[in-house]
Amino acid sequence: MNAKVSVILPSLNVANYIRECMDSVIHQSMPDLEIICVDAGSTDGTREILNKYAEKDSRIILLHSDIRSYGRQVNMGLNYASGEYIAVLETDDWIAPDMYHCLYEYAKDKQLDYAAADFDMFYQLQSGAYYFTRHHLFAPDMQEWYGKILDSDQIATLRSTDYVLWRGIYNRKFLDDNHIRLHESPGAAFQDMGFLQQVKTYAKKAVYIDQSFYRYRQDREEASSHGLNGLQCYMEEFCWINEELKLDQMLKEIHKDYYFFTMSISFISKYEQILTKLNGDWQDTRLSIPYLWFREQMLYAMDCGYLKENMYGGELWKKFLLLLESPESYVRLVMEKVQGERDLVQRFSKLIKGEPVVIFGCGIRGERLMLFCDRHKIRISSFCDNNTALYGEKKFGFPIISPYDIKEEIILLSMKNGWEQVRNQLLEMGIKSDRIIEQIPEGIL
């Protein structure tokens, strides 16, 4: 097979998602694909589903990993692959039809080490509809970097912000020549960190496209990224990078600065995420043990001048220093914010009395209110609006109804201006005032 792109799909017990994923790759607009499925012993029917796809499509190759390691699975695919470029597609996600065609055309035409694009994060609302959020790599003041061929120093600055391998395709010869592979640690947590740090070290030419192709699922609770061992996994990944690859020793100048910056951002973000889940228990060994290792690394990097305040921004730098100086004080700062959010939810829950709600207003504020309710498992009956053209339509899977179709739900007025008129309108229709909430608690919208 003369494949332009070899797509590696590591799987483990993803029967609920694998069809959507496989359909998205076999129906790519560029047919010249090698589709390498590497299963690690699924017991939920995933393997059987893959077998059925392979029977119908000769491009599909099935491999079996004898250990449950995302890194091992991807490496098996890399070692088998014959395509000019390599892609990884996680099997609880899916992709837009033109992803590999578009990336390949850029990469081939400009002879790139890799080409990548933005992506959409999504989760499923209580209505059953998907809600998408575009993840932009470049801020508004860096838009000119889209479509531009980036050199080694520019690529170095993206070590912390381009943190997922599946957004792009990678030149197979480039990977092989530089012996770039993943850490074959157990499980599926953060092995792409080592891969991407190697890519950023050796790449000389790369392009990021101002389009979004990849759809990344956020609401799969069993995903490894939600686990409480995340900081430990990050520590093990960076230890592997340092001790096995010895990458930190070979990096120079801007590459070294941004390598340690990436390590610090990983440390801060994962520490806070797990701390919140542990309800502030900073002495839990899943935090306290890797904390000591990261702290030592960070203090060394600061002493050597690799980490500088202007890399962070004022508030993040202050939080970083506080975490290094006093985990106990850092906990108080984080948990005050968490408690504030919990208090907000409690106040709102008292207002709606556990009943289903109608969101009045289909604008951006109505959308934000919907997201708050969905996130906190408040049942949404419908949207409501005075725009008759919207009646019978749906917004994110929820029906849009006339005010006259409201039954016994609590009505949430999402508008910033004009809520008094809407409230009076509802009262004139005979809706009781205690079923209308016009003052949404500050912080929700």
Tab-separated table of C-alpha atoms in Angstrom:
chain	number	residue	atom	x	y	z
A	1	MET	CA	0.000	0.000	0.000
A	2	ASN	CA	1.352	3.446	-0.973
A	3	ALA	CA	-0.337	5.397	1.791
A	4	LYS	CA	0.017	9.128	2.087
A	5	VAL	CA	-0.965	9.050	5.762
A	6	SER	CA	-0.875	6.158	8.232
A	7	VAL	CA	-3.520	6.705	10.914
A	8	ILE	CA	-2.907	4.941	14.238
A	9	LEU	CA	-5.962	4.264	16.407
A	10	PRO	CA	-5.177	2.918	19.919
A	11	SER	CA	-8.242	1.415	21.599
A	12	LEU	CA	-9.315	-0.034	24.924
A	13	ASN	CA	-12.987	-0.548	25.799
A	14	VAL	CA	-14.469	2.217	23.656
A	15	ALA	CA	-17.405	0.307	22.152
A	16	ASN	CA	-19.749	3.246	22.790
A	17	TYR	CA	-17.620	5.570	20.650
A	18	ILE	CA	-15.614	3.453	18.200
A	19	ARG	CA	-18.170	3.481	15.360
A	20	GLU	CA	-18.354	7.273	15.243
A	21	CYS	CA	-14.550	7.374	15.248
A	22	MET	CA	-14.079	4.702	12.555
A	23	ASP	CA	-16.740	6.198	10.302
A	24	SER	CA	-14.948	9.536	10.427
A	25	VAL	CA	-11.622	8.052	9.306
A	26	ILE	CA	-12.814	5.632	6.627
A	27	HIS	CA	-14.858	8.433	5.014
A	28	GLN	CA	-11.953	10.886	4.784
A	29	SER	CA	-11.885	12.819	1.503
A	30	MET	CA	-8.342	11.509	0.912
A	31	PRO	CA	-8.647	7.734	0.439
A	32	ASP	CA	-4.892	6.991	0.420
A	33	LEU	CA	-4.799	6.034	4.087
A	34	GLU	CA	-3.344	3.163	6.043
A	35	ILE	CA	-5.623	2.642	9.062
A	36	ILE	CA	-3.785	0.852	11.875
A	37	CYS	CA	-6.018	-0.170	14.790
A	38	VAL	CA	-4.107	-1.279	17.886
A	39	ASP	CA	-6.328	-2.792	20.584
A	40	ALA	CA	-5.044	-3.517	24.092
A	41	GLY	CA	-7.394	-6.318	25.093
A	42	SER	CA	-10.840	-4.718	25.039
A	43	THR	CA	-13.571	-6.747	26.747
A	44	ASP	CA	-16.614	-4.635	25.850
A	45	GLY	CA	-16.985	-5.554	22.170
A	46	THR	CA	-14.565	-2.990	20.742
A	47	ARG	CA	-12.400	-5.657	19.135
A	48	GLU	CA	-15.400	-7.318	17.490
A	49	ILE	CA	-16.568	-3.987	16.058
A	50	LEU	CA	-13.100	-3.365	14.621
A	51	ASN	CA	-13.105	-6.818	13.047
A	52	LYS	CA	-16.327	-6.002	11.204
A	53	TYR	CA	-14.860	-2.764	9.859
A	54	ALA	CA	-11.704	-4.593	8.727
A	55	GLU	CA	-13.773	-7.156	6.830
A	56	LYS	CA	-15.277	-4.363	4.731
A	57	ASP	CA	-12.209	-2.115	4.224
A	58	SER	CA	-8.845	-3.491	3.085
A	59	ARG	CA	-7.026	-0.361	4.360
A	60	ILE	CA	-7.657	-1.426	7.970
A	61	ILE	CA	-4.961	-3.407	9.797
A	62	LEU	CA	-5.655	-4.868	13.246
A	63	LEU	CA	-2.852	-5.232	15.776
A	64	HIS	CA	-3.026	-6.445	19.373
A	65	SER	CA	-0.999	-5.035	22.266
A	66	ASP	CA	-0.234	-7.489	25.053
A	67	ILE	CA	0.025	-4.695	27.620
A	68	ARG	CA	-2.319	-1.817	28.381
A	69	SER	CA	-0.116	1.118	27.490
A	70	TYR	CA	-1.118	3.957	25.169
A	71	GLY	CA	2.560	4.566	24.433
A	72	ARG	CA	3.118	0.917	23.522
A	73	GLN	CA	0.065	0.901	21.248
A	74	VAL	CA	1.105	4.028	19.356
A	75	ASN	CA	4.689	2.763	19.054
A	76	MET	CA	3.419	-0.508	17.579
A	77	GLY	CA	1.545	1.529	14.999
A	78	LEU	CA	4.599	3.704	14.293
A	79	ASN	CA	6.779	0.649	13.776
A	80	TYR	CA	4.240	-0.923	11.405
A	81	ALA	CA	3.347	2.215	9.451
A	82	SER	CA	4.378	2.697	5.814
A	83	GLY	CA	2.769	6.076	5.061
A	84	GLU	CA	4.655	9.260	4.252
A	85	TYR	CA	3.066	10.921	7.265
A	86	ILE	CA	1.756	9.600	10.583
A	87	ALA	CA	-1.402	10.592	12.448
A	88	VAL	CA	-2.891	9.415	15.743
A	89	LEU	CA	-6.650	9.356	16.267
A	90	GLU	CA	-7.961	8.556	19.737
A	91	THR	CA	-10.877	6.180	19.487
A	92	ASP	CA	-13.355	8.088	21.624
A	93	ASP	CA	-12.925	11.124	19.347
A	94	TRP	CA	-13.634	11.792	15.665
A	95	ILE	CA	-12.460	14.001	12.823
A	96	ALA	CA	-13.825	16.208	10.047
A	97	PRO	CA	-13.817	14.701	6.517
A	98	ASP	CA	-11.019	16.907	5.106
A	99	MET	CA	-8.542	16.681	7.986
A	100	TYR	CA	-5.858	14.466	6.510
A	101	HIS	CA	-6.232	15.762	2.961
A	102	CYS	CA	-5.748	19.357	4.075
A	103	LEU	CA	-2.846	18.667	6.428
A	104	TYR	CA	-1.123	16.404	3.915
A	105	GLU	CA	-1.329	19.002	1.132
A	106	TYR	CA	0.359	21.581	3.383
A	107	ALA	CA	2.982	19.151	4.659
A	108	LYS	CA	3.859	17.668	1.272
A	109	ASP	CA	3.947	20.958	-0.599
A	110	LYS	CA	6.237	22.642	1.923
A	111	GLN	CA	8.211	19.519	2.936
A	112	LEU	CA	7.327	19.980	6.602
A	113	ASP	CA	8.401	17.926	9.586
A	114	TYR	CA	4.813	18.240	10.743
A	115	ALA	CA	1.585	20.107	10.033
A	116	ALA	CA	-1.175	20.726	12.548
A	117	ALA	CA	-4.419	22.633	13.071
A	118	ASP	CA	-6.784	23.818	15.769
A	119	PHE	CA	-9.393	21.506	17.272
A	120	ASP	CA	-12.820	21.540	18.891
A	121	MET	CA	-13.460	20.225	22.384
A	122	PHE	CA	-16.964	18.859	22.863
A	123	TYR	CA	-19.268	17.151	25.301
A	124	GLN	CA	-22.820	15.860	25.151
A	125	LEU	CA	-25.554	18.002	26.655
A	126	GLN	CA	-28.537	16.554	28.525
A	127	SER	CA	-30.505	17.114	25.300
A	128	GLY	CA	-28.250	14.629	23.528
A	129	ALA	CA	-26.728	17.323	21.296
A	130	TYR	CA	-22.988	17.989	21.193
A	131	TYR	CA	-21.630	21.323	22.400
A	132	PHE	CA	-18.403	22.413	20.694
A	133	THR	CA	-15.758	24.904	21.811
A	134	ARG	CA	-12.989	25.919	19.421
A	135	HIS	CA	-9.472	25.688	20.873
A	136	HIS	CA	-7.306	28.354	19.242
A	137	LEU	CA	-3.561	27.794	19.442
A	138	PHE	CA	-2.630	31.385	18.664
A	139	ALA	CA	-3.989	34.416	20.520
A	140	PRO	CA	-5.464	37.361	18.556
A	141	ASP	CA	-2.109	39.185	18.588
A	142	MET	CA	-0.378	36.173	16.985
A	143	GLN	CA	-2.783	35.429	14.132
A	144	GLU	CA	-0.011	35.924	11.580
A	145	TRP	CA	1.569	32.682	12.793
A	146	TYR	CA	-1.248	30.670	11.214
A	147	GLY	CA	-0.150	29.348	7.821
A	148	LYS	CA	3.411	30.559	8.330
A	149	ILE	CA	6.373	28.163	8.122
A	150	LEU	CA	7.778	28.233	11.652
A	151	ASP	CA	11.460	27.664	12.359
A	152	SER	CA	13.078	25.865	15.288
A	153	ASP	CA	13.075	28.811	17.716
A	154	GLN	CA	9.431	29.641	16.976
A	155	ILE	CA	8.470	26.001	17.421
A	156	ALA	CA	10.255	26.037	20.801
A	157	THR	CA	7.855	28.662	22.152
A	158	LEU	CA	4.924	26.290	21.489
A	159	ARG	CA	6.160	23.525	23.794
A	160	SER	CA	3.553	24.307	26.460
A	161	THR	CA	0.616	25.358	24.269
A	162	ASP	CA	0.706	22.614	21.620
A	163	TYR	CA	0.275	19.732	24.028
A	164	VAL	CA	-1.702	17.130	22.016
A	165	LEU	CA	-0.240	14.938	19.290
A	166	TRP	CA	-3.509	14.149	17.501
A	167	ARG	CA	-4.048	17.644	16.101
A	168	GLY	CA	-1.432	17.059	13.396
A	169	ILE	CA	0.439	14.722	11.070
A	170	TYR	CA	4.152	13.976	11.328
A	171	ASN	CA	6.691	13.078	8.667
A	172	ARG	CA	7.490	9.397	9.225
A	173	LYS	CA	11.115	9.748	8.056
A	174	PHE	CA	11.558	12.690	10.441
A	175	LEU	CA	10.279	10.555	13.338
A	176	ASP	CA	12.431	7.555	12.411
A	177	ASP	CA	15.607	9.557	11.750
A	178	ASN	CA	15.337	11.163	15.200
A	179	HIS	CA	14.201	7.938	16.944
A	180	ILE	CA	11.037	9.647	18.199
A	181	ARG	CA	8.731	7.276	20.017
A	182	LEU	CA	6.393	7.377	23.034
A	183	HIS	CA	7.077	6.336	26.615
A	184	GLU	CA	5.612	2.851	27.097
A	185	SER	CA	4.421	3.446	30.640
A	186	PRO	CA	1.292	1.639	31.897
A	187	GLY	CA	-2.102	3.148	31.189
A	188	ALA	CA	-2.903	6.061	28.907
A	189	ALA	CA	-1.930	9.190	30.784
A	190	PHE	CA	0.195	11.932	29.217
A	191	GLN	CA	2.578	9.803	27.126
A	192	ASP	CA	2.128	12.320	24.318
A	193	MET	CA	4.128	14.813	26.418
A	194	GLY	CA	7.414	13.020	25.752
A	195	PHE	CA	6.562	12.556	22.086
A	196	LEU	CA	5.805	16.245	21.572
A	197	GLN	CA	8.856	17.432	23.478
A	198	GLN	CA	10.993	15.341	21.134
A	199	VAL	CA	9.142	16.695	18.096
A	200	LYS	CA	9.644	20.280	19.264
A	201	THR	CA	13.339	19.578	19.844
A	202	TYR	CA	14.142	18.251	16.386
A	203	ALA	CA	11.602	19.918	14.067
A	204	LYS	CA	12.935	22.584	11.726
A	205	LYS	CA	9.797	23.337	9.689
A	206	ALA	CA	6.168	23.246	10.788
A	207	VAL	CA	2.863	24.903	9.920
A	208	TYR	CA	-0.323	25.409	11.947
A	209	ILE	CA	-3.504	25.934	9.930
A	210	ASP	CA	-6.284	28.296	11.001
A	211	GLN	CA	-8.943	25.594	10.734
A	212	SER	CA	-10.391	23.036	13.115
A	213	PHE	CA	-10.650	19.361	12.146
A	214	TYR	CA	-10.319	17.263	15.292
A	215	ARG	CA	-13.208	16.717	17.733
A	216	TYR	CA	-11.968	15.969	21.231
A	217	ARG	CA	-14.435	14.413	23.686
A	218	GLN	CA	-14.351	15.913	27.203
A	219	ASP	CA	-17.084	14.033	29.048
A	220	ARG	CA	-15.791	10.461	29.155
A	221	GLU	CA	-15.378	10.000	32.900
A	222	GLU	CA	-13.202	6.897	32.597
A	223	ALA	CA	-10.626	8.796	30.511
A	224	SER	CA	-7.169	8.730	32.103
A	225	SER	CA	-6.935	12.540	32.081
A	226	HIS	CA	-9.603	12.619	34.826
A	227	GLY	CA	-7.660	10.340	37.199
A	228	LEU	CA	-6.196	11.314	40.567
A	229	ASN	CA	-2.737	9.989	39.626
A	230	GLY	CA	-2.205	12.618	36.957
A	231	LEU	CA	0.583	14.515	38.720
A	232	GLN	CA	2.417	11.265	39.402
A	233	CYS	CA	2.070	10.356	35.710
A	234	TYR	CA	3.435	13.734	34.655
A	235	MET	CA	6.388	13.257	37.010
A	236	GLU	CA	7.136	9.849	35.521
A	237	GLU	CA	6.874	11.249	31.992
A	238	PHE	CA	9.300	14.091	32.681
A	239	CYS	CA	11.652	11.698	34.496
A	240	TRP	CA	11.671	9.536	31.363
A	241	ILE	CA	12.376	12.585	29.198
A	242	ASN	CA	15.263	13.621	31.445
A	243	GLU	CA	16.781	10.285	32.411
A	244	GLU	CA	16.159	8.069	29.380
A	245	LEU	CA	16.093	10.582	26.550
A	246	LYS	CA	18.369	13.063	28.361
A	247	LEU	CA	16.550	15.764	26.478
A	248	ASP	CA	17.044	18.405	29.137
A	249	GLN	CA	20.827	18.058	28.776
A	250	MET	CA	20.870	18.625	25.026
A	251	LEU	CA	18.458	21.571	24.914
A	252	LYS	CA	19.917	25.053	24.475
A	253	GLU	CA	18.717	28.612	24.967
A	254	ILE	CA	15.048	29.193	24.104
A	255	HIS	CA	14.361	25.459	23.864
A	256	LYS	CA	15.599	24.921	27.408
A	257	ASP	CA	13.606	27.870	28.752
A	258	TYR	CA	10.350	26.661	27.236
A	259	TYR	CA	10.959	23.043	28.177
A	260	PHE	CA	11.063	24.024	31.853
A	261	PHE	CA	8.168	26.425	31.299
A	262	THR	CA	6.136	23.514	29.914
A	263	MET	CA	7.058	21.441	32.946
A	264	SER	CA	5.914	24.242	35.266
A	265	ILE	CA	2.574	24.725	33.484
A	266	SER	CA	1.920	20.980	33.594
A	267	PHE	CA	2.754	21.023	37.299
A	268	ILE	CA	0.525	23.974	38.195
A	269	SER	CA	-2.516	22.956	36.148
A	270	LYS	CA	-2.543	19.283	37.132
A	271	TYR	CA	-1.816	20.035	40.806
A	272	GLU	CA	-4.784	22.403	40.998
A	273	GLN	CA	-7.093	20.015	39.145
A	274	ILE	CA	-6.339	17.119	41.485
A	275	LEU	CA	-6.303	19.331	44.580
A	276	THR	CA	-9.877	20.371	43.786
A	277	LYS	CA	-10.970	16.758	43.340
A	278	LEU	CA	-9.333	15.891	46.672
A	279	ASN	CA	-11.208	18.779	48.310
A	280	GLY	CA	-7.995	20.532	49.321
A	281	ASP	CA	-6.107	17.552	50.779
A	282	TRP	CA	-2.632	18.667	49.710
A	283	GLN	CA	-0.998	16.050	51.950
A	284	ASP	CA	-2.474	13.169	49.942
A	285	THR	CA	0.525	11.226	48.588
A	286	ARG	CA	-0.826	11.508	45.040
A	287	LEU	CA	0.001	15.200	45.359
A	288	SER	CA	2.677	15.438	48.030
A	289	ILE	CA	5.164	12.972	46.527
A	290	PRO	CA	5.282	14.330	42.954
A	291	TYR	CA	5.092	17.858	44.389
A	292	LEU	CA	8.536	17.455	45.966
A	293	TRP	CA	10.059	16.292	42.683
A	294	PHE	CA	8.521	19.131	40.672
A	295	ARG	CA	9.507	21.687	43.282
A	296	GLU	CA	13.131	20.612	43.077
A	297	GLN	CA	13.065	20.869	39.284
A	298	MET	CA	11.416	24.286	39.352
A	299	LEU	CA	13.795	25.791	41.897
A	300	TYR	CA	16.749	24.530	39.866
A	301	ALA	CA	15.314	26.065	36.684
A	302	MET	CA	14.699	29.386	38.414
A	303	ASP	CA	18.223	29.457	39.870
A	304	CYS	CA	19.632	28.858	36.385
A	305	GLY	CA	17.502	31.627	34.887
A	306	TYR	CA	15.433	29.368	32.645
A	307	LEU	CA	12.128	30.488	34.164
A	308	LYS	CA	11.305	34.190	34.123
A	309	GLU	CA	8.320	36.207	35.279
A	310	ASN	CA	7.623	37.616	31.796
A	311	MET	CA	6.886	34.097	30.522
A	312	TYR	CA	3.857	33.790	32.820
A	313	GLY	CA	2.003	37.012	33.376
A	314	GLY	CA	1.639	38.570	36.817
A	315	GLU	CA	-1.111	36.516	38.450
A	316	LEU	CA	0.112	33.118	37.257
A	317	TRP	CA	3.656	33.949	38.367
A	318	LYS	CA	2.377	34.838	41.851
A	319	LYS	CA	0.419	31.566	42.057
A	320	PHE	CA	3.482	29.638	40.894
A	321	LEU	CA	5.714	31.202	43.554
A	322	LEU	CA	3.077	30.629	46.231
A	323	LEU	CA	2.805	26.947	45.311
A	324	LEU	CA	6.578	26.540	45.553
A	325	GLU	CA	6.790	28.402	48.860
A	326	SER	CA	3.766	27.065	50.721
A	327	PRO	CA	1.371	24.367	49.480
A	328	GLU	CA	-0.842	25.075	52.488
A	329	SER	CA	-1.265	28.739	51.515
A	330	TYR	CA	-1.827	27.755	47.910
A	331	VAL	CA	-4.591	25.391	48.999
A	332	ARG	CA	-6.395	28.203	50.807
A	333	LEU	CA	-6.257	30.362	47.673
A	334	VAL	CA	-7.590	27.623	45.408
A	335	MET	CA	-10.252	26.304	47.773
A	336	GLU	CA	-11.641	29.781	48.459
A	337	LYS	CA	-12.397	30.006	44.746
A	338	VAL	CA	-13.831	26.485	44.687
A	339	GLN	CA	-16.026	27.198	47.696
A	340	GLY	CA	-17.257	30.386	46.050
A	341	GLU	CA	-18.367	28.377	43.025
A	342	ARG	CA	-20.066	25.810	45.243
A	343	ASP	CA	-21.908	28.546	47.143
A	344	LEU	CA	-23.083	29.994	43.838
A	345	VAL	CA	-24.531	26.650	42.770
A	346	GLN	CA	-26.248	26.227	46.138
A	347	ARG	CA	-27.844	29.678	45.938
A	348	PHE	CA	-29.069	29.003	42.448
A	349	SER	CA	-30.404	25.557	43.377
A	350	LYS	CA	-32.469	27.082	46.177
A	351	LEU	CA	-34.014	29.497	43.710
A	352	ILE	CA	-35.173	26.798	41.309
A	353	LYS	CA	-36.241	24.354	44.058
A	354	GLY	CA	-35.071	21.288	42.123
A	355	GLU	CA	-37.624	21.855	39.339
A	356	PRO	CA	-37.021	21.859	35.564
A	357	VAL	CA	-36.347	25.240	33.988
A	358	VAL	CA	-37.190	27.176	30.843
A	359	ILE	CA	-34.488	29.568	29.667
A	360	PHE	CA	-36.054	32.739	28.311
A	361	GLY	CA	-33.802	34.264	25.645
A	362	CYS	CA	-31.873	32.547	22.846
A	363	GLY	CA	-28.866	34.842	22.777
A	364	ILE	CA	-25.350	34.357	24.130
A	365	ARG	CA	-26.492	34.884	27.724
A	366	GLY	CA	-29.130	32.207	27.285
A	367	GLU	CA	-26.416	29.900	25.978
A	368	ARG	CA	-24.207	30.594	29.009
A	369	LEU	CA	-27.136	29.943	31.330
A	370	MET	CA	-27.794	26.661	29.532
A	371	LEU	CA	-24.158	25.595	30.021
A	372	PHE	CA	-24.281	26.414	33.730
A	373	CYS	CA	-27.488	24.427	34.203
A	374	ASP	CA	-26.209	21.481	32.181
A	375	ARG	CA	-22.882	21.381	34.016
A	376	HIS	CA	-24.632	21.314	37.380
A	377	LYS	CA	-27.296	18.780	36.329
A	378	ILE	CA	-30.206	21.215	36.437
A	379	ARG	CA	-32.899	19.852	34.122
A	380	ILE	CA	-33.656	22.109	31.159
A	381	SER	CA	-37.085	21.789	29.599
A	382	SER	CA	-36.708	24.227	26.698
A	383	PHE	CA	-35.696	27.662	25.494
A	384	CYS	CA	-38.327	30.375	25.151
A	385	ASP	CA	-38.297	33.556	23.085
A	386	ASN	CA	-40.597	36.264	21.761
A	387	ASN	CA	-39.147	35.869	18.263
A	388	THR	CA	-41.899	33.915	16.497
A	389	ALA	CA	-39.504	32.890	13.696
A	390	LEU	CA	-37.708	30.601	16.160
A	391	TYR	CA	-40.742	28.588	17.244
A	392	GLY	CA	-40.451	24.928	16.348
A	393	GLU	CA	-36.671	25.193	15.979
A	394	LYS	CA	-34.112	23.742	18.398
A	395	LYS	CA	-31.154	25.323	20.151
A	396	PHE	CA	-28.503	22.782	21.147
A	397	GLY	CA	-31.148	20.078	20.994
A	398	PHE	CA	-33.645	21.913	23.226
A	399	PRO	CA	-36.969	23.025	21.677
A	400	ILE	CA	-37.668	26.746	21.368
A	401	ILE	CA	-41.209	27.499	22.477
A	402	SER	CA	-43.620	30.424	22.705
A	403	PRO	CA	-44.247	31.978	26.152
A	404	TYR	CA	-47.805	30.636	25.836
A	405	ASP	CA	-46.435	27.070	25.763
A	406	ILE	CA	-44.756	27.338	29.169
A	407	LYS	CA	-46.280	24.901	31.633
A	408	GLU	CA	-45.206	24.594	35.282
A	409	GLU	CA	-41.444	25.095	34.892
A	410	ILE	CA	-39.307	27.710	36.590
A	411	ILE	CA	-38.555	30.496	34.088
A	412	LEU	CA	-35.032	31.949	33.974
A	413	LEU	CA	-34.747	35.363	32.339
A	414	SER	CA	-31.314	35.480	30.703
A	415	MET	CA	-31.445	38.967	29.184
A	416	LYS	CA	-29.364	41.817	30.631
A	417	ASN	CA	-31.679	44.537	29.357
A	418	GLY	CA	-35.440	44.412	28.969
A	419	TRP	CA	-36.079	41.771	31.601
A	420	GLU	CA	-38.636	44.007	33.307
A	421	GLN	CA	-40.854	43.985	30.207
A	422	VAL	CA	-40.578	40.204	29.869
A	423	ARG	CA	-41.389	39.729	33.551
A	424	ASN	CA	-44.495	41.928	33.213
A	425	GLN	CA	-45.490	40.037	30.069
A	426	LEU	CA	-45.330	36.713	31.933
A	427	LEU	CA	-47.253	38.082	34.912
A	428	GLU	CA	-49.995	39.354	32.600
A	429	MET	CA	-50.199	35.836	31.158
A	430	GLY	CA	-51.024	34.564	34.638
A	431	ILE	CA	-47.637	33.071	35.519
A	432	LYS	CA	-46.953	33.455	39.242
A	433	SER	CA	-44.065	35.697	40.231
A	434	ASP	CA	-42.399	32.992	42.330
A	435	ARG	CA	-41.895	30.969	39.140
A	436	ILE	CA	-39.954	33.764	37.434
A	437	ILE	CA	-36.284	34.354	38.252
A	438	GLU	CA	-35.177	37.642	36.767
A	439	GLN	CA	-32.044	38.203	38.820
A	440	ILE	CA	-29.550	35.491	37.904
A	441	PRO	CA	-26.861	35.296	40.639
A	442	GLU	CA	-23.709	37.214	39.752
A	443	GLY	CA	-20.997	34.936	38.386
A	444	ILE	CA	-23.219	32.710	36.259
A	445	LEU	CA	-23.535	35.018	33.258
